[in-house]
mmCIF file of C-alpha atoms in Angstrom:
data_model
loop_
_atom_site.group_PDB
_atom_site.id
_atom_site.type_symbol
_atom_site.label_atom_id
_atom_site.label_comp_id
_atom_site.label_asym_id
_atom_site.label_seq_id
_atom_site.Cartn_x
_atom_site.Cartn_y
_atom_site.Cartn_z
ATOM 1 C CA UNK A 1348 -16.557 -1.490 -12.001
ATOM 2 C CA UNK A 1349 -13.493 -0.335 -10.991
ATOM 3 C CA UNK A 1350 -14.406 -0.125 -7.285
ATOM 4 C CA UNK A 1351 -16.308 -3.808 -7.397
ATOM 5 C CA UNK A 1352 -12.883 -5.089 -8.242
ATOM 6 C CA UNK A 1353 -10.405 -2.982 -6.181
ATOM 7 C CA UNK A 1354 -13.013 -4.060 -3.288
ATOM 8 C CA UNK A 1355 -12.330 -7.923 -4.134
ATOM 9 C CA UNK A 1356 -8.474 -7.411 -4.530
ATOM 10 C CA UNK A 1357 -7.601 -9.001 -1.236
ATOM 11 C CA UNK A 1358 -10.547 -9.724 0.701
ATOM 12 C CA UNK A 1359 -11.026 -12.856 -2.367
ATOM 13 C CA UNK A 1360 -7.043 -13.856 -1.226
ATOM 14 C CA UNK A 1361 -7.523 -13.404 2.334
ATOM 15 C CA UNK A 1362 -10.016 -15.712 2.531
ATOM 16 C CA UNK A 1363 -9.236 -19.598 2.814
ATOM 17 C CA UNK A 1364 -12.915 -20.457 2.144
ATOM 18 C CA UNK A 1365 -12.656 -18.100 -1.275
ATOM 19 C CA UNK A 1366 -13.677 -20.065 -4.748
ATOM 20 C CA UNK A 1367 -10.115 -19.170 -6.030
ATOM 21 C CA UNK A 1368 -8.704 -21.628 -4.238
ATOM 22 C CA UNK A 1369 -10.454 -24.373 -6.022
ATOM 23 C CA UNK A 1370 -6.789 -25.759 -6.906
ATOM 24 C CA UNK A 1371 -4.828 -23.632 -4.102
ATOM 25 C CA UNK A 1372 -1.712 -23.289 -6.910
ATOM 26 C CA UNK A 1373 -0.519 -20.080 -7.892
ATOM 27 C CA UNK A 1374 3.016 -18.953 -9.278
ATOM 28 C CA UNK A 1375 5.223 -17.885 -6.805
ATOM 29 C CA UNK A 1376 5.793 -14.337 -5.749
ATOM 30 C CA UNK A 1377 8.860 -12.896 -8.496
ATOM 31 C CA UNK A 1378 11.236 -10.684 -5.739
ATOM 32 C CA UNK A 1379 10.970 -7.078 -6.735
ATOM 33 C CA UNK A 1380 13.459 -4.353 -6.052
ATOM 34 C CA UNK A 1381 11.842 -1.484 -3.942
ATOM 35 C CA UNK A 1382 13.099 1.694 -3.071
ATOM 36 C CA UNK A 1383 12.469 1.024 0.580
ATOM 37 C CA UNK A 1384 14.100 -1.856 0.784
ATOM 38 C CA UNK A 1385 16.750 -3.359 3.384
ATOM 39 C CA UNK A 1386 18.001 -1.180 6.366
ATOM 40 C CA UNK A 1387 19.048 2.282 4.241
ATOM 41 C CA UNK A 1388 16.288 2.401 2.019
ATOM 42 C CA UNK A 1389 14.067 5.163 1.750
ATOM 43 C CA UNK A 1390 10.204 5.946 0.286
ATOM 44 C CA UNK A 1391 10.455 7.014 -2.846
ATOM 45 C CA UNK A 1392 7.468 10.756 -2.041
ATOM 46 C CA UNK A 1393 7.228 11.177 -6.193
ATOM 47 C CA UNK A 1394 5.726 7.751 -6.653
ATOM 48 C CA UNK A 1395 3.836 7.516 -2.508
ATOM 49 C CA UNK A 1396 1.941 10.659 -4.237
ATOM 50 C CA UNK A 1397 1.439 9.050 -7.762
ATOM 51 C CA UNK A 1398 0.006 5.588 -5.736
ATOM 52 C CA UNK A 1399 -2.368 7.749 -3.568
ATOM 53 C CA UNK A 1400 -3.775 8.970 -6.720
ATOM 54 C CA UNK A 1401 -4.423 5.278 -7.755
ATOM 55 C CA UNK A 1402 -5.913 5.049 -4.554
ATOM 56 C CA UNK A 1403 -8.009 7.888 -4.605
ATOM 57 C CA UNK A 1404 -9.263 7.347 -8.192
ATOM 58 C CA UNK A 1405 -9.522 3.585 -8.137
ATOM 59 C CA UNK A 1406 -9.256 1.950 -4.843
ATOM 60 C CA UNK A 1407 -11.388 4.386 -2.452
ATOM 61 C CA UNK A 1408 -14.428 3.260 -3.636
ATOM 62 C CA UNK A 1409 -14.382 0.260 -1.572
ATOM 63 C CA UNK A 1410 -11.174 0.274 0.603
ATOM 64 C CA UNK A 1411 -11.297 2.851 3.823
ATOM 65 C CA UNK A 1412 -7.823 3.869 5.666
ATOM 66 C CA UNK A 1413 -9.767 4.419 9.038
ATOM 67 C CA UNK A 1414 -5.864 4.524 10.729
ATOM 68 C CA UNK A 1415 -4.731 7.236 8.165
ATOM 69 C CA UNK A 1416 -5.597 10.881 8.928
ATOM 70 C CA UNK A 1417 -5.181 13.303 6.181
ATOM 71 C CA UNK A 1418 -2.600 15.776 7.997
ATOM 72 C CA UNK A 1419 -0.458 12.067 7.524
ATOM 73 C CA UNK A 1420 -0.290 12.945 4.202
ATOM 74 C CA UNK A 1421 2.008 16.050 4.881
ATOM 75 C CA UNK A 1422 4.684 12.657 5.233
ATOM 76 C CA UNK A 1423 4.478 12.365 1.961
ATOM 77 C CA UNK A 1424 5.762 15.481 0.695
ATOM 78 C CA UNK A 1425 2.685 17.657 0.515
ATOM 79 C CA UNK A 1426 2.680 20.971 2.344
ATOM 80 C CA UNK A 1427 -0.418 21.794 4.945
ATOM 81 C CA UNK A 1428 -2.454 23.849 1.956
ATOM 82 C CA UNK A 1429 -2.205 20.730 -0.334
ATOM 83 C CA UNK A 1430 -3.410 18.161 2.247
ATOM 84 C CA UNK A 1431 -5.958 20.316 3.611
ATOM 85 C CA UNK A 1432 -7.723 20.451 -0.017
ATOM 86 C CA UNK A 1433 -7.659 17.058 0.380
ATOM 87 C CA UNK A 1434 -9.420 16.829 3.527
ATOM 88 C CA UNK A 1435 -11.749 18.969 2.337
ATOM 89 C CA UNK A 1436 -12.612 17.215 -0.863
ATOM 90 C CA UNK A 1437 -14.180 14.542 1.670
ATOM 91 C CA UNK A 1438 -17.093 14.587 3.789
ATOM 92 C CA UNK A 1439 -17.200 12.948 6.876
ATOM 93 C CA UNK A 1440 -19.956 12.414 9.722
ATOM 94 C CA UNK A 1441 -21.080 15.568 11.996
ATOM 95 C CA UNK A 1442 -23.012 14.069 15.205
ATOM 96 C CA UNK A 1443 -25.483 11.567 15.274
ATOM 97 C CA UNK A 1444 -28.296 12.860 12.898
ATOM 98 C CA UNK A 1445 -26.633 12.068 9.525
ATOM 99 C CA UNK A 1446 -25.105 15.574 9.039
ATOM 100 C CA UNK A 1447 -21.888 15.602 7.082
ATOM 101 C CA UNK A 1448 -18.713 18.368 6.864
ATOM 102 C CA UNK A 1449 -15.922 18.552 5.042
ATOM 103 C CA UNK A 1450 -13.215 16.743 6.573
ATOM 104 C CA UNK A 1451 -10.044 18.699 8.432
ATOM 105 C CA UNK A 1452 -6.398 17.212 8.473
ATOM 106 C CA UNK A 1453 -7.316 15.513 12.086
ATOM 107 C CA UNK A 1454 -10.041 13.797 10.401
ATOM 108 C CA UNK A 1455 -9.141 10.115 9.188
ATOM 109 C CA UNK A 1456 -10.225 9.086 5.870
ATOM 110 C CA UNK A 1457 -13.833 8.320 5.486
ATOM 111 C CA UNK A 1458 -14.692 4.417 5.431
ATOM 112 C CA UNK A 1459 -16.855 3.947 2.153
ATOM 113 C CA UNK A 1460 -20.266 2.083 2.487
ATOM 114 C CA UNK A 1461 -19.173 -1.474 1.528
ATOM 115 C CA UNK A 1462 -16.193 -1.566 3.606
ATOM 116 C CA UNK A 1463 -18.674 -0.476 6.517
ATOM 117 C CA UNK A 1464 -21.259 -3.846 5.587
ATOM 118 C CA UNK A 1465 -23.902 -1.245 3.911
ATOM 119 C CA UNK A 1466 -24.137 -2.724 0.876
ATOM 120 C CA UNK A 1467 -26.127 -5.935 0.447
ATOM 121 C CA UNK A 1468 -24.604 -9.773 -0.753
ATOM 122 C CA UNK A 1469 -21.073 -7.450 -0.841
ATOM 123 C CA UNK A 1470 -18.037 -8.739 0.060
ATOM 124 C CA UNK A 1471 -16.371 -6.791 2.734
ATOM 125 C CA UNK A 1472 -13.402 -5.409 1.791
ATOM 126 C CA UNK A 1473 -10.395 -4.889 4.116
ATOM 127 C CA UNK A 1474 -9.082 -2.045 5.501
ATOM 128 C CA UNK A 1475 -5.881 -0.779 3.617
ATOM 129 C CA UNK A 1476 -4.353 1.449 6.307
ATOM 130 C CA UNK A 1477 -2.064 -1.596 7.388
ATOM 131 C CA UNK A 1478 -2.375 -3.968 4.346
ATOM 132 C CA UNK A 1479 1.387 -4.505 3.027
ATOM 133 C CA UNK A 1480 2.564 -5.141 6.467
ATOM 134 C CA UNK A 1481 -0.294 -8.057 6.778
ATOM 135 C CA UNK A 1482 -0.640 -9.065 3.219
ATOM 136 C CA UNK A 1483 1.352 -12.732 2.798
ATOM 137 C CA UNK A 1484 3.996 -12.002 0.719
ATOM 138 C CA UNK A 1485 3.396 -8.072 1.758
ATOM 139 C CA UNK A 1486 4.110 -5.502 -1.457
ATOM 140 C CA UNK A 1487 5.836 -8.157 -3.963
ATOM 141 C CA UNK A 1488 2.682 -10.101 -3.487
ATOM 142 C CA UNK A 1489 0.494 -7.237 -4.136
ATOM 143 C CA UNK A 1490 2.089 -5.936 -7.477
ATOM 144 C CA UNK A 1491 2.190 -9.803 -8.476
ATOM 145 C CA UNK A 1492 -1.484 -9.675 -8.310
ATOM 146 C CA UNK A 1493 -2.015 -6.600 -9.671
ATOM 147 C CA UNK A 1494 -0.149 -7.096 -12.772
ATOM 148 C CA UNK A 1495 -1.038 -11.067 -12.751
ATOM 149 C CA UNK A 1496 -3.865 -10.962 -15.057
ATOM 150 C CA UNK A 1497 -4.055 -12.305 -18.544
ATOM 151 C CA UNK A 1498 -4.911 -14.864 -21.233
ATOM 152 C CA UNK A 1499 -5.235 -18.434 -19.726
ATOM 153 C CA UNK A 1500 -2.363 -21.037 -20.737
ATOM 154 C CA UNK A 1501 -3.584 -23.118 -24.015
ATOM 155 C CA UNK A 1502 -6.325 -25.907 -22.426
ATOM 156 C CA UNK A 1503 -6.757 -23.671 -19.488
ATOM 157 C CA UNK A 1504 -10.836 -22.644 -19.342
ATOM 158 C CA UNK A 1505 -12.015 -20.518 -17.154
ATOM 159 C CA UNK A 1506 -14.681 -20.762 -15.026
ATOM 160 C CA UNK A 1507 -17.990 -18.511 -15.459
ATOM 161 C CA UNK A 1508 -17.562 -15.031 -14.454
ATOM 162 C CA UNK A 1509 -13.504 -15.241 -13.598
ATOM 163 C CA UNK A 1510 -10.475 -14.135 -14.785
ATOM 164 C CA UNK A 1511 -7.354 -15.780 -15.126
ATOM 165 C CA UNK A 1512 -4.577 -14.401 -12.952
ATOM 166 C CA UNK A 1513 -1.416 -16.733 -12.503
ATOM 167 C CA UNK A 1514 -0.353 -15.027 -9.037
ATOM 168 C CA UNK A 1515 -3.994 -15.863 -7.293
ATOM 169 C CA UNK A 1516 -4.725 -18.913 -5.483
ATOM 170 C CA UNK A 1517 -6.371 -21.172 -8.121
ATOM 171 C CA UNK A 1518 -4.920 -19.196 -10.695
ATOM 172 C CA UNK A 1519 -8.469 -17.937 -11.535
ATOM 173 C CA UNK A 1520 -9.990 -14.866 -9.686
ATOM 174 C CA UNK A 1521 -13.502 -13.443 -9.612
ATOM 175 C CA UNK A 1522 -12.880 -10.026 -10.125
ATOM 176 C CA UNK A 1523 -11.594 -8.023 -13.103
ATOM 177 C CA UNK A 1524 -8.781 -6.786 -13.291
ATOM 178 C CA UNK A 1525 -8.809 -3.562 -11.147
ATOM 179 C CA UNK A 1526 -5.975 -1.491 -13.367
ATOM 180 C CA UNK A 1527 -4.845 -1.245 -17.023
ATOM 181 C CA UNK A 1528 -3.144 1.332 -18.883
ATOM 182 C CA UNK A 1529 -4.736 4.610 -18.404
ATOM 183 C CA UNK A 1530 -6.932 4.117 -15.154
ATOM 184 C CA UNK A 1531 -5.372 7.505 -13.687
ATOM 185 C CA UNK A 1532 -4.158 10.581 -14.627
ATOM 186 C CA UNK A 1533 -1.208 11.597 -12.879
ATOM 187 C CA UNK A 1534 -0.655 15.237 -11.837
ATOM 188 C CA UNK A 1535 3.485 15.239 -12.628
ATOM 189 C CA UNK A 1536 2.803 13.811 -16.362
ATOM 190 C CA UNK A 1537 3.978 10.350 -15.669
ATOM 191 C CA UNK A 1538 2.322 7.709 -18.042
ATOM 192 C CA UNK A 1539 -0.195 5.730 -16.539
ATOM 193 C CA UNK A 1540 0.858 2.302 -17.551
ATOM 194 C CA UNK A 1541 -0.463 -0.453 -15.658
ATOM 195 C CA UNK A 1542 3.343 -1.417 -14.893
ATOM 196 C CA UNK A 1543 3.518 2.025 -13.221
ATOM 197 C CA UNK A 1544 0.409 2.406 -11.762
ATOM 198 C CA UNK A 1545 0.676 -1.110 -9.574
ATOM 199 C CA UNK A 1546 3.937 -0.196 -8.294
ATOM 200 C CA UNK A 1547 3.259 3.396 -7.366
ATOM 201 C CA UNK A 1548 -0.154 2.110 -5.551
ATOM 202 C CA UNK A 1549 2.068 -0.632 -4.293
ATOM 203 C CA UNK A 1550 4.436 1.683 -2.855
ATOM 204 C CA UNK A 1551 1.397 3.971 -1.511
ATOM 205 C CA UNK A 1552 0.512 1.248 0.674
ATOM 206 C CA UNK A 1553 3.691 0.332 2.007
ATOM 207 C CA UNK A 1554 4.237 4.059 3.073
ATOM 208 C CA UNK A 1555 0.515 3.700 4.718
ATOM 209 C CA UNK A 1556 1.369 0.839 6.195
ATOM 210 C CA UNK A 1557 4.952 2.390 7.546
ATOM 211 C CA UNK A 1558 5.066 5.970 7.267
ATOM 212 C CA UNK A 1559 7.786 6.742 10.051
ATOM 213 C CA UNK A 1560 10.237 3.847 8.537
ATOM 214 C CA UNK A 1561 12.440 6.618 6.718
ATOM 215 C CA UNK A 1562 12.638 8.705 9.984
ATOM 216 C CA UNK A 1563 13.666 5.833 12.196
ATOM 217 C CA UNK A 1564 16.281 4.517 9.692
ATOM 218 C CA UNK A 1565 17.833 8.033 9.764
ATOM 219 C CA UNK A 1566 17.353 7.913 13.555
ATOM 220 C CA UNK A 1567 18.913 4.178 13.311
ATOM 221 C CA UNK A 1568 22.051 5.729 11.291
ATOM 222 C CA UNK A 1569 22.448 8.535 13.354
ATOM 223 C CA UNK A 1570 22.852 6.141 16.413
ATOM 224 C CA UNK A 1571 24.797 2.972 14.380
ATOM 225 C CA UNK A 1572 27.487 6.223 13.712
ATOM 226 C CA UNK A 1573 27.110 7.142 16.810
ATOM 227 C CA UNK A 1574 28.474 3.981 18.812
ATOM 228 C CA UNK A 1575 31.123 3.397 15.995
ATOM 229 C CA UNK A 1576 32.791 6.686 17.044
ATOM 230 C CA UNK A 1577 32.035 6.197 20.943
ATOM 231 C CA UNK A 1578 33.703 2.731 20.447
ATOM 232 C CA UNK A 1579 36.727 3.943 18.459
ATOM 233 C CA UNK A 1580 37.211 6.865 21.240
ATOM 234 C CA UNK A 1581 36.793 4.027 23.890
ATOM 235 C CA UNK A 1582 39.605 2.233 22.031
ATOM 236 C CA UNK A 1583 41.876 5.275 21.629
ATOM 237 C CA UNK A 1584 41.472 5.943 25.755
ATOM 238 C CA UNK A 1585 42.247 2.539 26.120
ATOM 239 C CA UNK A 1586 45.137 2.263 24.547
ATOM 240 C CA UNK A 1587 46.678 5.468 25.916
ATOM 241 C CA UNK A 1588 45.722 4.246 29.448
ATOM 242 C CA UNK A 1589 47.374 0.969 29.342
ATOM 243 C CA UNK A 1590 50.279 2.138 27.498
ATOM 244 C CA UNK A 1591 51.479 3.709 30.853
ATOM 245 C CA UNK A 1592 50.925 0.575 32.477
ATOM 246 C CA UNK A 1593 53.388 -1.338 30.309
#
């Protein structure tokens, strides 16, 4: 069940045509402070790791990463042992006969059946390997929905087989809601709240999505520093040059 409804998470708000949208009014988007926000934020590794265990526990079953290899995840703080154990936890093709092998750190992640159109009257669900960078409303928009779900406002019914969620378009979605508390176990001992667990998945995804933004903001520092002390040298020189002058 889990994996139905991770599957519909965004290919039901992606779509214009979707029955959500029977009204097409949703609340708007709250703002959200993120750790990698603005131009010297950075990726918070503790919670990346704690969202790619919502991933891997809730979300894989129907979401692939085809751009994501798993020596990537050494970006996220774990050494080449750890992310190798990963690989090998998967199994991907080997040729053409329907052989399999446990995946290697050059492999990317496997694409599960539904996301590759094998499973009959199934929605296709997207790939999220670039999903908070293409998202509207990008990772706000995703914990919104996430954490959207809940008892419909009094004289509010809902429609056979939906769910009220006041951040989706129609304010009524088809699928159930994909996280509560307790739908992972976390490896540091965090509690699993639902609270938690949509903004550590959210913050997964936004690493996927980015995973060289921390190194080019250093980079971006590095050079911003740079020109400041070129230009206050430049100023010095100048200064001493046409004070001979005058």
């Amino acid at each position: 069940m889990r994996g139905v409804a991770s599957a519909a998470i965004v290919a039901a708000l992606l779509s214009p045509a979707s029955s959500l949208a029977a009204k097409g009014d949703h609340d708007p988007t709250p703002k959200r402070a993120w750790s990698f926000d603005g131009p010297l934020g950075h990726f918070d590794l503790a919670s990346v790791q704690r969202g790619y265990a919502v991933y891997a526990q809730v979300c894989s079953n129907c979401h692939g990463m085809e751009h994501v290899h798993f020596g990537d995840l050494r970006g996220m703080g774990l050494n080449d042992h750890q992310a190798e154990a990963v690989a090998e936890s998967h199994t991907v093709p080997d040729g053409v006969e329907g052989k399999t092998r446990p995946a290697t750190l050059d492999d990317a992640f496997p694409t599960p059946p539904v996301a590759q159109g094998l499973t009959p009257g199934a929605v296709i669900p997207p790939d999220q390997s670039r999903l908070a960078l293409v998202y509207p409303g990008g990772p706000d928009r995703i914990y919104a929905l996430l954490t959207g779900y809940g008892p419909p406002p009094a004289g509010v019914t809902e429609a056979k087989d939906t769910f009220y969620n006041r951040f989706a378009l129609g304010r009524t979605i088809a699928m159930p809601p994909p996280l509560h508390d307790g739908s992972v176990v976390y490896a540091d001992g965090t509690q699993a709240t639902l609270d938690q667990e949509a903004r550590d998945v959210t913050t997964f995804l936004a690493w996927v999505a980015q995973p060289h933004l921390d190194e080019r903001r250093r980079v971006g520092v590095r050079v911003t520093l740079y020109l400041l002390f070129l230009g206050c040298l430049l100023f010095i020189l100048k200064r001493r040059v046409w004070s001979n002058v005058h």
